[in-house]
Amino acid sequence: MKNQYFSRRKFITATTALAAFSSMSFATNNKPLNAVRTEGSEREGLLPEKMTVGMVVFEGFQLLDTFGPLEMFGSLRDEVQIVIIGEKKGAVKSSAGPAVVVEYDFADAPKLDIVMIPGGGGTRREVNNPVFISAFKLLAQATPHVASICTGAAVLARTGLLDGVKATTNKRAFKWATSQGPNVKWIAQARWVEDGRFFTSSGISAGTDMALALIARLFGQDTAVRIANGAEYGWNNDPHHDPFAKLNGLVD
Amino acid sequence: MKNQYFSRRKFITATTALAAFSSMSFATNNKPLNAVRTEGSEREGLLPEKMTVGMVVFEGFQLLDTFGPLEMFGSLRDEVQIVIIGEKKGAVKSSAGPAVVVEYDFADAPKLDIVMIPGGGGTRREVNNPVFISAFKLLAQATPHVASICTGAAVLARTGLLDGVKATTNKRAFKWATSQGPNVKWIAQARWVEDGRFFTSSGISAGTDMALALIARLFGQDTAVRIANGAEYGWNNDPHHDPFAKLNGLVD
């Protein structure tokens, strides 16, 4: 799907990145969807005219997998709101130590437009956590755009939703990650892979390039380039440019 | 200074990145230095044989400024421990919305080997916050290596510690940031600048390249390359390669 936002949003994106860059406004106090469901038809706290991007985290998530993509979406502050989702609310530690605050558990998660899942050492535990897998599967089924970064693809593969879908994952952990989804059409050499509503990226830093590709798909190429330039980021915007497949012996 | 860690640590870094990559161990429960000072000569919780990297955050910090560098240092899990420091403990929101957990306030901050400060919209407030500036100045004075990312250089400049020092900052916000330190030797075209114990980077994503340069300085070039490759990161390892100075009209 080329999605419902593109045409409506296209005309207002030209000035968004610059405005967001100089803005000091922060995300407002989001409230859970469940509370709103009993109160009315509108989501309270979350603004219905904004696109909602949800990042699903777990103990031992990888920092750059998570915050590289969110940096890029965060530049669209007038168009996008970001929520952090996990199995439990509260502080969740990354593999490097620093903790992020989970605002929503799976039961309370608002309706999303994009759901993303990072990699990290914690994926080794979560692929064997049926509660996490089934809750994440429900969320991904209900969300128009689904993205994974690094070994987050292993968790996504365990939901079964990637069966028959082209996808990629971390190159150093390729064997382990791909073993979690024997029916996925894994691609060894790719910075990221887009297949229908699924975007999957290679390891760690590749998620940032993929996020810009997803932004290009939803908001236009010019917006993605402007965001990359605003972040002084040398965007690898070629999904086929992946020197790390060869470096890790996955291709000749 | 070429610092006290280099020779001692160099021999054990060869296997560190690979070991860290497959490890699932997390940072242990750190305890404040102040508590330990009254209890004994060793820092409790924090491991004295590890290098301690402190990231100073504030409401409205920039996500990638903060977590790009910490991703790279986080790969040295057997050698480095990361702490998050702020004016108050607890959740602190980024400019994009997601919040990080501050473990230490300035008074409780442990002795650091490296202190870093990110940019973000919140710098516009903190440059005029004398409590923050003086506490950050004390911390930076007591720390061997001091680094800023993006407009974090504006906050660092307001301490006076950069006077007479070569430094750089965000290219789009260059005029504002440099106005915070009229006696700093600002360099318009640089991915990052190293001058003695100070490392300062250009905007947002440049901090990741600078962090790898700082890792190369402390742990050796091979270690920095191995960490970049492990993160599937195309490291811009040339401090003079900065196309964003021209893009923003700072050089011809």
Short mmCIF file of C-alpha atoms in Angstrom, two decimals:
data_model
loop_
_atom_site.label_atom_id
_atom_site.label_comp_id
_atom_site.label_asym_id
_atom_site.label_seq_id
_atom_site.Cartn_x
_atom_site.Cartn_y
_atom_site.Cartn_z
CA MET A 1 0.00 0.00 0.00
CA LYS A 2 1.22 3.48 -0.78
CA ASN A 3 -0.69 4.42 2.40
CA GLN A 4 -3.32 6.89 3.31
CA TYR A 5 -1.01 9.66 4.52
CA PHE A 6 1.06 10.41 1.51
CA SER A 7 -1.18 12.65 -0.55
CA ARG A 8 -2.68 14.43 2.44
CA ARG A 9 0.67 15.06 4.07
CA LYS A 10 2.83 15.80 1.09
CA PHE A 11 1.99 19.47 0.77
CA ILE A 12 2.86 20.33 4.37
CA THR A 13 6.15 18.49 4.58
CA ALA A 14 8.23 21.09 2.73
CA THR A 15 8.62 23.33 5.74
CA THR A 16 8.36 20.68 8.44
CA ALA A 17 12.00 19.68 8.88
CA LEU A 18 13.21 23.25 9.24
CA ALA A 19 10.41 24.17 11.59
CA ALA A 20 11.03 21.06 13.68
CA PHE A 21 14.74 21.79 13.83
CA SER A 22 14.25 25.13 15.50
CA SER A 23 11.29 24.06 17.60
CA MET A 24 11.58 23.39 21.31
CA SER A 25 8.20 21.82 21.75
CA PHE A 26 8.16 18.31 23.18
CA ALA A 27 5.76 15.44 22.80
CA THR A 28 2.71 15.92 24.98
CA ASN A 29 1.70 13.56 27.77
CA ASN A 30 0.40 10.57 25.93
CA LYS A 31 -2.41 8.54 27.41
CA PRO A 32 -3.23 4.94 26.70
CA LEU A 33 -5.70 3.99 24.03
CA ASN A 34 -7.62 1.74 26.39
CA ALA A 35 -8.56 4.67 28.59
CA VAL A 36 -9.74 6.58 25.57
CA ARG A 37 -11.76 3.69 24.19
CA THR A 38 -14.05 3.94 27.17
CA GLU A 39 -14.20 7.72 27.01
CA GLY A 40 -14.81 8.52 23.38
CA SER A 41 -13.88 8.05 19.79
CA GLU A 42 -10.73 10.18 19.81
CA ARG A 43 -7.41 9.18 21.27
CA GLU A 44 -6.72 11.38 24.26
CA GLY A 45 -3.24 12.86 24.53
CA LEU A 46 -2.09 11.35 21.29
CA LEU A 47 -3.02 13.60 18.41
CA PRO A 48 -5.07 11.80 15.77
CA GLU A 49 -3.82 13.97 12.92
CA LYS A 50 -0.25 12.87 13.59
CA MET A 51 1.30 9.62 12.44
CA THR A 52 2.18 7.42 15.43
CA VAL A 53 5.46 5.51 15.35
CA GLY A 54 5.84 2.81 18.00
CA MET A 55 9.22 1.34 18.95
CA VAL A 56 8.97 -1.97 20.80
CA VAL A 57 11.82 -2.50 23.27
CA PHE A 58 12.94 -5.25 25.66
CA GLU A 59 15.73 -5.71 28.19
CA GLY A 60 18.98 -5.82 26.22
CA PHE A 61 17.80 -3.81 23.20
CA GLN A 62 20.50 -2.17 21.06
CA LEU A 63 20.84 1.61 21.43
CA LEU A 64 21.56 2.69 17.86
CA ASP A 65 19.00 0.26 16.37
CA THR A 66 16.41 2.10 18.39
CA PHE A 67 17.48 5.73 18.42
CA GLY A 68 18.96 6.07 14.93
CA PRO A 69 15.54 5.51 13.32
CA LEU A 70 13.75 7.54 16.01
CA GLU A 71 16.15 10.44 15.44
CA MET A 72 15.05 10.55 11.81
CA PHE A 73 11.32 10.25 12.56
CA GLY A 74 11.78 12.74 15.40
CA SER A 75 12.71 15.42 12.87
CA LEU A 76 9.10 15.29 11.65
CA ARG A 77 7.89 16.65 14.95
CA ASP A 78 4.83 18.31 13.50
CA GLU A 79 3.77 15.18 11.66
CA VAL A 80 4.91 12.25 13.77
CA GLN A 81 4.59 11.26 17.42
CA ILE A 82 6.80 8.56 18.88
CA VAL A 83 5.81 6.07 21.57
CA ILE A 84 7.91 3.44 23.34
CA ILE A 85 6.19 0.10 23.92
CA GLY A 86 7.29 -2.96 25.89
CA GLU A 87 6.05 -5.96 27.83
CA LYS A 88 6.04 -3.85 31.01
CA LYS A 89 5.97 -0.10 31.59
CA GLY A 90 8.91 1.63 33.20
CA ALA A 91 12.68 1.62 32.74
CA VAL A 92 14.12 -0.96 30.33
CA LYS A 93 17.88 -1.31 30.04
CA SER A 94 19.71 -1.44 26.73
CA SER A 95 22.50 -3.93 26.11
CA ALA A 96 24.97 -1.08 26.72
CA GLY A 97 23.40 -0.10 30.04
CA PRO A 98 21.38 3.11 29.61
CA ALA A 99 17.63 2.64 30.11
CA VAL A 100 14.71 4.03 28.15
CA VAL A 101 11.27 4.64 29.62
CA VAL A 102 8.51 2.35 28.29
CA GLU A 103 5.28 4.35 28.24
CA TYR A 104 2.91 1.65 27.03
CA ASP A 105 2.67 -2.06 27.59
CA PHE A 106 1.27 -4.16 24.76
CA ALA A 107 -2.27 -4.11 26.21
CA ASP A 108 -2.25 -0.31 26.41
CA ALA A 109 -0.48 0.43 23.14
CA PRO A 110 -2.23 3.03 21.00
CA LYS A 111 -3.14 2.40 17.38
CA LEU A 112 0.08 2.75 15.41
CA ASP A 113 0.87 3.70 11.84
CA ILE A 114 4.37 2.22 12.02
CA VAL A 115 5.74 -0.38 14.43
CA MET A 116 9.47 -1.01 14.70
CA ILE A 117 11.54 -3.53 16.65
CA PRO A 118 15.29 -3.23 17.28
CA GLY A 119 17.89 -5.95 17.72
CA GLY A 120 20.28 -6.50 20.60
CA GLY A 121 21.38 -9.32 22.89
CA GLY A 122 17.88 -9.47 24.37
CA THR A 123 16.48 -10.90 21.13
CA ARG A 124 18.05 -14.26 22.10
CA ARG A 125 15.66 -14.35 25.04
CA GLU A 126 12.58 -12.86 23.39
CA VAL A 127 12.46 -15.33 20.47
CA ASN A 128 11.70 -17.91 23.16
CA ASN A 129 9.20 -15.76 25.04
CA PRO A 130 5.74 -16.74 23.74
CA VAL A 131 4.01 -13.91 25.65
CA PHE A 132 6.21 -11.30 23.95
CA ILE A 133 5.97 -12.96 20.53
CA SER A 134 2.19 -13.25 20.53
CA ALA A 135 1.66 -9.70 21.82
CA PHE A 136 4.10 -8.30 19.28
CA LYS A 137 2.41 -10.33 16.53
CA LEU A 138 -1.00 -8.84 17.37
CA LEU A 139 0.48 -5.33 17.31
CA ALA A 140 2.26 -5.93 14.00
CA GLN A 141 -0.89 -7.43 12.45
CA ALA A 142 -2.83 -4.30 13.39
CA THR A 143 -0.22 -1.85 12.09
CA PRO A 144 0.07 -0.76 8.43
CA HIS A 145 3.88 -0.52 8.35
CA VAL A 146 6.16 -2.98 10.16
CA ALA A 147 9.93 -2.53 10.42
CA SER A 148 12.75 -4.41 12.10
CA ILE A 149 16.36 -3.42 12.66
CA CYS A 150 19.26 -5.86 12.99
CA THR A 151 18.30 -9.04 14.90
CA GLY A 152 14.87 -7.55 15.53
CA ALA A 153 14.10 -9.46 12.32
CA ALA A 154 14.58 -12.71 14.27
CA VAL A 155 11.82 -11.72 16.70
CA LEU A 156 9.59 -10.57 13.83
CA ALA A 157 10.27 -13.85 12.00
CA ARG A 158 9.13 -15.83 15.04
CA THR A 159 5.67 -14.27 14.71
CA GLY A 160 5.34 -16.02 11.33
CA LEU A 161 4.38 -12.73 9.68
CA LEU A 162 7.54 -12.74 7.56
CA ASP A 163 6.84 -16.18 6.05
CA GLY A 164 7.19 -15.85 2.27
CA VAL A 165 8.40 -12.25 2.66
CA LYS A 166 11.79 -10.94 1.50
CA ALA A 167 13.84 -9.71 4.47
CA THR A 168 17.33 -9.14 5.81
CA THR A 169 19.03 -8.93 9.21
CA ASN A 170 22.40 -8.46 10.96
CA LYS A 171 25.28 -9.86 8.95
CA ARG A 172 27.43 -11.13 11.81
CA ALA A 173 24.47 -12.87 13.44
CA PHE A 174 22.96 -13.89 10.09
CA LYS A 175 22.98 -17.65 10.68
CA TRP A 176 21.28 -17.43 14.07
CA ALA A 177 18.77 -14.78 13.04
CA THR A 178 17.72 -16.51 9.82
CA SER A 179 17.30 -19.81 11.67
CA GLN A 180 14.39 -18.18 13.53
CA GLY A 181 12.39 -17.97 10.31
CA PRO A 182 13.03 -20.88 7.92
CA ASN A 183 10.20 -19.79 5.61
CA VAL A 184 11.35 -16.19 5.26
CA LYS A 185 12.99 -15.23 1.94
CA TRP A 186 16.23 -14.02 3.55
CA ILE A 187 18.52 -11.81 1.49
CA ALA A 188 22.17 -11.84 2.55
CA GLN A 189 23.37 -8.74 0.73
CA ALA A 190 21.11 -5.75 1.39
CA ARG A 191 21.36 -2.61 3.48
CA TRP A 192 17.62 -2.98 3.92
CA VAL A 193 14.76 -4.81 2.21
CA GLU A 194 11.30 -3.44 1.45
CA ASP A 195 8.60 -6.01 0.70
CA GLY A 196 5.04 -4.76 0.86
CA ARG A 197 4.36 -3.39 4.31
CA PHE A 198 7.57 -4.83 5.75
CA PHE A 199 10.91 -3.02 6.00
CA THR A 200 13.83 -4.98 7.48
CA SER A 201 17.36 -3.68 7.88
CA SER A 202 20.84 -5.08 8.33
CA GLY A 203 22.80 -4.62 11.53
CA ILE A 204 22.63 -1.73 14.00
CA SER A 205 23.46 1.40 11.96
CA ALA A 206 21.55 0.14 8.89
CA GLY A 207 18.29 0.94 10.66
CA THR A 208 18.95 4.65 10.23
CA ASP A 209 19.28 4.28 6.45
CA MET A 210 16.13 2.15 6.37
CA ALA A 211 14.19 4.67 8.44
CA LEU A 212 15.02 7.38 5.90
CA ALA A 213 13.83 5.04 3.12
CA LEU A 214 10.57 4.53 4.99
CA ILE A 215 10.26 8.29 5.46
CA ALA A 216 10.90 8.72 1.72
CA ARG A 217 8.10 6.23 1.00
CA LEU A 218 5.64 7.98 3.33
CA PHE A 219 6.63 11.65 3.07
CA GLY A 220 8.62 11.86 -0.17
CA GLN A 221 12.28 11.68 -1.14
CA ASP A 222 12.89 15.41 -0.66
CA THR A 223 11.77 15.21 2.95
CA ALA A 224 14.06 12.25 3.64
CA VAL A 225 17.05 14.06 2.10
CA ARG A 226 16.28 17.20 4.08
CA ILE A 227 16.10 15.24 7.32
CA ALA A 228 19.38 13.44 6.58
CA ASN A 229 21.09 16.75 5.81
CA GLY A 230 19.66 18.33 8.96
CA ALA A 231 21.21 15.51 10.97
CA GLU A 232 24.48 15.97 9.01
CA TYR A 233 24.04 12.33 8.09
CA GLY A 234 25.65 10.71 5.07
CA TRP A 235 22.63 8.62 4.09
CA ASN A 236 23.43 5.35 2.32
CA ASN A 237 20.27 5.52 0.24
CA ASP A 238 21.06 2.47 -1.92
CA PRO A 239 19.45 -0.64 -0.41
CA HIS A 240 21.84 -2.82 -2.43
CA HIS A 241 25.02 -1.21 -1.06
CA ASP A 242 26.02 -3.56 1.74
CA PRO A 243 29.77 -4.12 2.15
CA PHE A 244 29.18 -5.97 5.41
CA ALA A 245 27.71 -9.04 3.71
CA LYS A 246 31.08 -9.67 2.08
CA LEU A 247 33.02 -8.67 5.19
CA ASN A 248 31.19 -11.38 7.10
CA GLY A 249 31.66 -14.01 4.38
CA LEU A 250 27.99 -14.18 3.33
CA VAL A 251 28.75 -13.40 -0.33
CA ASP A 252 31.91 -13.70 -2.44
CA MET B 1 47.57 13.62 27.06
CA LYS B 2 47.68 10.22 25.45
CA ASN B 3 46.07 9.04 28.72
CA GLN B 4 46.82 6.44 31.29
CA TYR B 5 44.67 3.65 29.85
CA PHE B 6 46.15 3.12 26.48
CA SER B 7 49.16 0.92 27.17
CA ARG B 8 47.48 -1.07 29.92
CA ARG B 9 44.32 -1.70 27.96
CA LYS B 10 45.68 -2.18 24.49
CA PHE B 11 46.56 -5.85 24.84
CA ILE B 12 43.11 -6.92 25.94
CA THR B 13 41.10 -5.03 23.37
CA ALA B 14 41.68 -7.45 20.49
CA THR B 15 38.99 -9.87 21.60
CA THR B 16 36.72 -7.41 23.34
CA ALA B 17 34.42 -6.35 20.52
CA LEU B 18 33.63 -9.90 19.47
CA ALA B 19 33.12 -11.01 23.04
CA ALA B 20 30.90 -8.03 23.77
CA PHE B 21 28.86 -8.66 20.64
CA SER B 22 27.80 -12.13 21.72
CA SER B 23 27.50 -11.27 25.41
CA MET B 24 24.17 -10.77 27.11
CA SER B 25 25.53 -9.34 30.35
CA PHE B 26 24.19 -5.95 31.34
CA ALA B 27 25.69 -3.12 33.33
CA THR B 28 25.51 -3.82 37.04
CA ASN B 29 23.61 -1.66 39.51
CA ASN B 30 25.81 1.37 39.81
CA LYS B 31 26.01 3.24 43.08
CA PRO B 32 27.00 6.86 43.55
CA LEU B 33 30.56 7.84 44.27
CA ASN B 34 29.56 10.05 47.18
CA ALA B 35 28.17 7.10 49.08
CA VAL B 36 31.35 5.18 48.44
CA ARG B 37 33.63 8.01 49.50
CA THR B 38 32.34 7.67 53.02
CA GLU B 39 32.54 3.89 52.92
CA GLY B 40 35.96 3.14 51.52
CA SER B 41 38.54 3.72 48.87
CA GLU B 42 36.88 1.75 46.09
CA ARG B 43 33.86 2.80 44.13
CA GLU B 44 31.01 0.49 45.01
CA GLY B 45 28.96 -0.92 42.14
CA LEU B 46 31.06 0.74 39.48
CA LEU B 47 34.05 -1.39 38.63
CA PRO B 48 37.31 0.52 39.10
CA GLU B 49 39.16 -1.44 36.44
CA LYS B 50 36.67 -0.27 33.82
CA MET B 51 36.71 3.08 32.11
CA THR B 52 33.62 5.13 33.04
CA VAL B 53 31.92 7.14 30.31
CA GLY B 54 29.36 9.69 31.51
CA MET B 55 26.75 11.21 29.21
CA VAL B 56 25.18 14.40 30.57
CA VAL B 57 21.58 14.88 29.45
CA PHE B 58 18.87 17.52 29.88
CA GLU B 59 15.24 17.93 28.85
CA GLY B 60 15.24 18.26 25.06
CA PHE B 61 18.48 16.39 24.37
CA GLN B 62 18.97 14.98 20.87
CA LEU B 63 18.61 11.20 20.54
CA LEU B 64 21.33 10.36 18.01
CA ASP B 65 23.84 12.78 19.56
CA THR B 66 23.52 10.73 22.72
CA PHE B 67 23.07 7.16 21.61
CA GLY B 68 25.29 7.07 18.52
CA PRO B 69 28.43 7.60 20.65
CA LEU B 70 27.12 5.36 23.44
CA GLU B 71 26.45 2.58 20.93
CA MET B 72 30.14 2.65 19.98
CA PHE B 73 31.43 2.77 23.57
CA GLY B 74 28.84 0.14 24.50
CA SER B 75 30.61 -2.37 22.26
CA LEU B 76 33.53 -2.27 24.71
CA ARG B 77 31.40 -3.88 27.37
CA ASP B 78 34.31 -5.56 29.14
CA GLU B 79 36.30 -2.32 29.27
CA VAL B 80 33.80 0.49 29.56
CA GLN B 81 30.81 1.26 31.78
CA ILE B 82 28.31 3.93 30.81
CA VAL B 83 26.45 6.22 33.20
CA ILE B 84 23.76 8.81 32.47
CA ILE B 85 24.04 12.05 34.43
CA GLY B 86 21.69 15.02 34.71
CA GLU B 87 20.57 17.86 36.93
CA LYS B 88 17.95 15.56 38.48
CA LYS B 89 17.61 11.79 38.61
CA GLY B 90 14.74 10.07 36.82
CA ALA B 91 13.19 10.22 33.37
CA VAL B 92 14.41 13.00 31.06
CA LYS B 93 12.69 13.48 27.70
CA SER B 94 14.56 13.87 24.45
CA SER B 95 13.59 16.49 21.89
CA ALA B 96 11.88 13.69 19.93
CA GLY B 97 9.87 12.47 22.92
CA PRO B 98 11.40 9.21 24.24
CA ALA B 99 12.89 9.53 27.71
CA VAL B 100 16.14 8.18 29.11
CA VAL B 101 16.68 7.35 32.78
CA VAL B 102 19.18 9.63 34.59
CA GLU B 103 20.98 7.52 37.19
CA TYR B 104 23.16 10.21 38.76
CA ASP B 105 22.67 13.86 39.47
CA PHE B 106 25.74 16.09 39.32
CA ALA B 107 26.35 15.82 43.08
CA ASP B 108 26.30 12.03 42.97
CA ALA B 109 28.20 11.55 39.72
CA PRO B 110 31.02 9.03 39.93
CA LYS B 111 34.56 9.86 38.89
CA LEU B 112 34.59 9.73 35.10
CA ASP B 113 37.25 9.00 32.52
CA ILE B 114 35.22 10.59 29.71
CA VAL B 115 32.35 13.09 29.94
CA MET B 116 30.17 13.84 26.93
CA ILE B 117 27.35 16.30 26.33
CA PRO B 118 24.87 16.10 23.42
CA GLY B 119 23.05 18.86 21.60
CA GLY B 120 19.33 19.32 21.08
CA GLY B 121 16.72 22.03 21.50
CA GLY B 122 17.26 21.98 25.27
CA THR B 123 20.71 23.55 24.87
CA ARG B 124 18.97 26.88 24.22
CA ARG B 125 17.68 26.72 27.79
CA GLU B 126 20.74 25.22 29.48
CA VAL B 127 23.20 27.86 28.23
CA ASN B 128 21.21 30.28 30.41
CA ASN B 129 20.99 27.92 33.40
CA PRO B 130 23.86 28.85 35.73
CA VAL B 131 23.23 25.85 38.02
CA PHE B 132 23.62 23.44 35.12
CA ILE B 133 26.61 25.28 33.64
CA SER B 134 28.58 25.44 36.90
CA ALA B 135 27.87 21.81 37.81
CA PHE B 136 28.81 20.64 34.33
CA LYS B 137 31.97 22.78 34.47
CA LEU B 138 33.08 21.12 37.72
CA LEU B 139 32.47 17.68 36.22
CA ALA B 140 34.36 18.53 33.02
CA GLN B 141 37.27 20.01 34.99
CA ALA B 142 37.58 16.77 36.97
CA THR B 143 37.41 14.49 33.90
CA PRO B 144 40.42 13.62 31.71
CA HIS B 145 38.52 13.52 28.40
CA VAL B 146 35.70 15.94 27.51
CA ALA B 147 33.54 15.62 24.41
CA SER B 148 30.57 17.48 22.97
CA ILE B 149 28.24 16.58 20.14
CA CYS B 150 26.38 19.10 17.97
CA THR B 151 25.15 22.12 19.97
CA GLY B 152 26.44 20.48 23.14
CA ALA B 153 29.52 22.56 22.25
CA ALA B 154 27.51 25.70 23.05
CA VAL B 155 26.90 24.48 26.60
CA LEU B 156 30.53 23.42 26.95
CA ALA B 157 31.65 26.81 25.62
CA ARG B 158 29.55 28.57 28.26
CA THR B 159 31.70 26.94 30.98
CA GLY B 160 34.70 28.86 29.61
CA LEU B 161 36.72 25.65 29.39
CA LEU B 162 36.89 25.89 25.57
CA ASP B 163 38.43 29.38 25.59
CA GLY B 164 41.48 29.29 23.34
CA VAL B 165 40.64 25.72 22.29
CA LYS B 166 39.91 24.61 18.71
CA ALA B 167 36.36 23.27 18.42
CA THR B 168 33.41 22.73 16.09
CA THR B 169 29.64 22.39 16.39
CA ASN B 170 26.41 21.91 14.40
CA LYS B 171 26.58 23.52 10.96
CA ARG B 172 22.99 24.69 10.70
CA ALA B 173 23.08 26.24 14.18
CA PHE B 174 26.68 27.40 13.80
CA LYS B 175 26.03 31.12 14.30
CA TRP B 176 24.05 30.65 17.49
CA ALA B 177 26.31 27.98 18.96
CA THR B 178 29.55 29.86 18.30
CA SER B 179 28.07 33.03 19.81
CA GLN B 180 28.04 31.19 23.15
CA GLY B 181 31.86 31.12 23.19
CA PRO B 182 33.45 34.17 21.55
CA ASN B 183 36.94 33.13 22.73
CA VAL B 184 36.76 29.60 21.33
CA LYS B 185 38.78 28.90 18.17
CA TRP B 186 35.76 27.71 16.16
CA ILE B 187 36.42 25.70 13.01
CA ALA B 188 33.60 25.79 10.45
CA GLN B 189 34.64 22.84 8.28
CA ALA B 190 35.34 19.75 10.38
CA ARG B 191 33.53 16.50 11.07
CA TRP B 192 35.07 16.72 14.52
CA VAL B 193 37.96 18.55 16.18
CA GLU B 194 40.45 17.10 18.65
CA ASP B 195 42.42 19.62 20.71
CA GLY B 196 44.19 18.23 23.76
CA ARG B 197 41.63 16.64 26.06
CA PHE B 198 38.67 18.11 24.14
CA PHE B 199 36.80 16.41 21.32
CA THR B 200 33.95 18.38 19.72
CA SER B 201 31.81 17.16 16.82
CA SER B 202 29.58 18.67 14.18
CA GLY B 203 25.84 18.07 14.13
CA ILE B 204 23.92 15.03 15.38
CA SER B 205 25.33 12.06 13.42
CA ALA B 206 28.90 13.44 13.54
CA GLY B 207 29.12 12.43 17.18
CA THR B 208 29.25 8.77 16.19
CA ASP B 209 32.29 9.37 13.97
CA MET B 210 33.94 11.40 16.74
CA ALA B 211 33.27 8.69 19.32
CA LEU B 212 35.09 6.17 17.13
CA ALA B 213 38.01 8.61 16.84
CA LEU B 214 38.09 8.91 20.63
CA ILE B 215 37.97 5.11 20.91
CA ALA B 216 40.85 4.93 18.41
CA ARG B 217 42.82 7.37 20.56
CA LEU B 218 42.18 5.39 23.76
CA PHE B 219 42.02 1.78 22.56
CA GLY B 220 43.76 1.82 19.19
CA GLN B 221 42.65 2.20 15.58
CA ASP B 222 42.07 -1.54 15.08
CA THR B 223 39.56 -1.59 17.92
CA ALA B 224 37.68 1.40 16.49
CA VAL B 225 37.51 -0.22 13.05
CA ARG B 226 36.32 -3.49 14.54
CA ILE B 227 33.57 -1.72 16.50
CA ALA B 228 32.44 0.23 13.41
CA ASN B 229 32.32 -2.98 11.36
CA GLY B 230 30.43 -4.78 14.13
CA ALA B 231 27.81 -2.02 14.01
CA GLU B 232 27.80 -2.28 10.17
CA TYR B 233 28.68 1.40 10.29
CA GLY B 234 30.38 3.25 7.44
CA TRP B 235 32.72 5.29 9.63
CA ASN B 236 33.72 8.68 8.21
CA ASN B 237 37.15 8.54 9.84
CA ASP B 238 38.47 11.73 8.22
CA PRO B 239 37.91 14.70 10.57
CA HIS B 240 38.32 17.08 7.62
CA HIS B 241 35.56 15.48 5.51
CA ASP B 242 32.56 17.69 6.25
CA PRO B 243 30.25 18.36 3.29
CA PHE B 244 27.70 19.99 5.59
CA ALA B 245 29.82 23.12 6.15
CA LYS B 246 29.42 23.94 2.46
CA LEU B 247 25.80 22.82 2.37
CA ASN B 248 25.05 25.36 5.09
CA GLY B 249 27.03 28.15 3.43
CA LEU B 250 29.83 28.26 6.02
CA VAL B 251 32.59 27.71 3.43
CA ASP B 252 32.74 28.25 -0.35
#
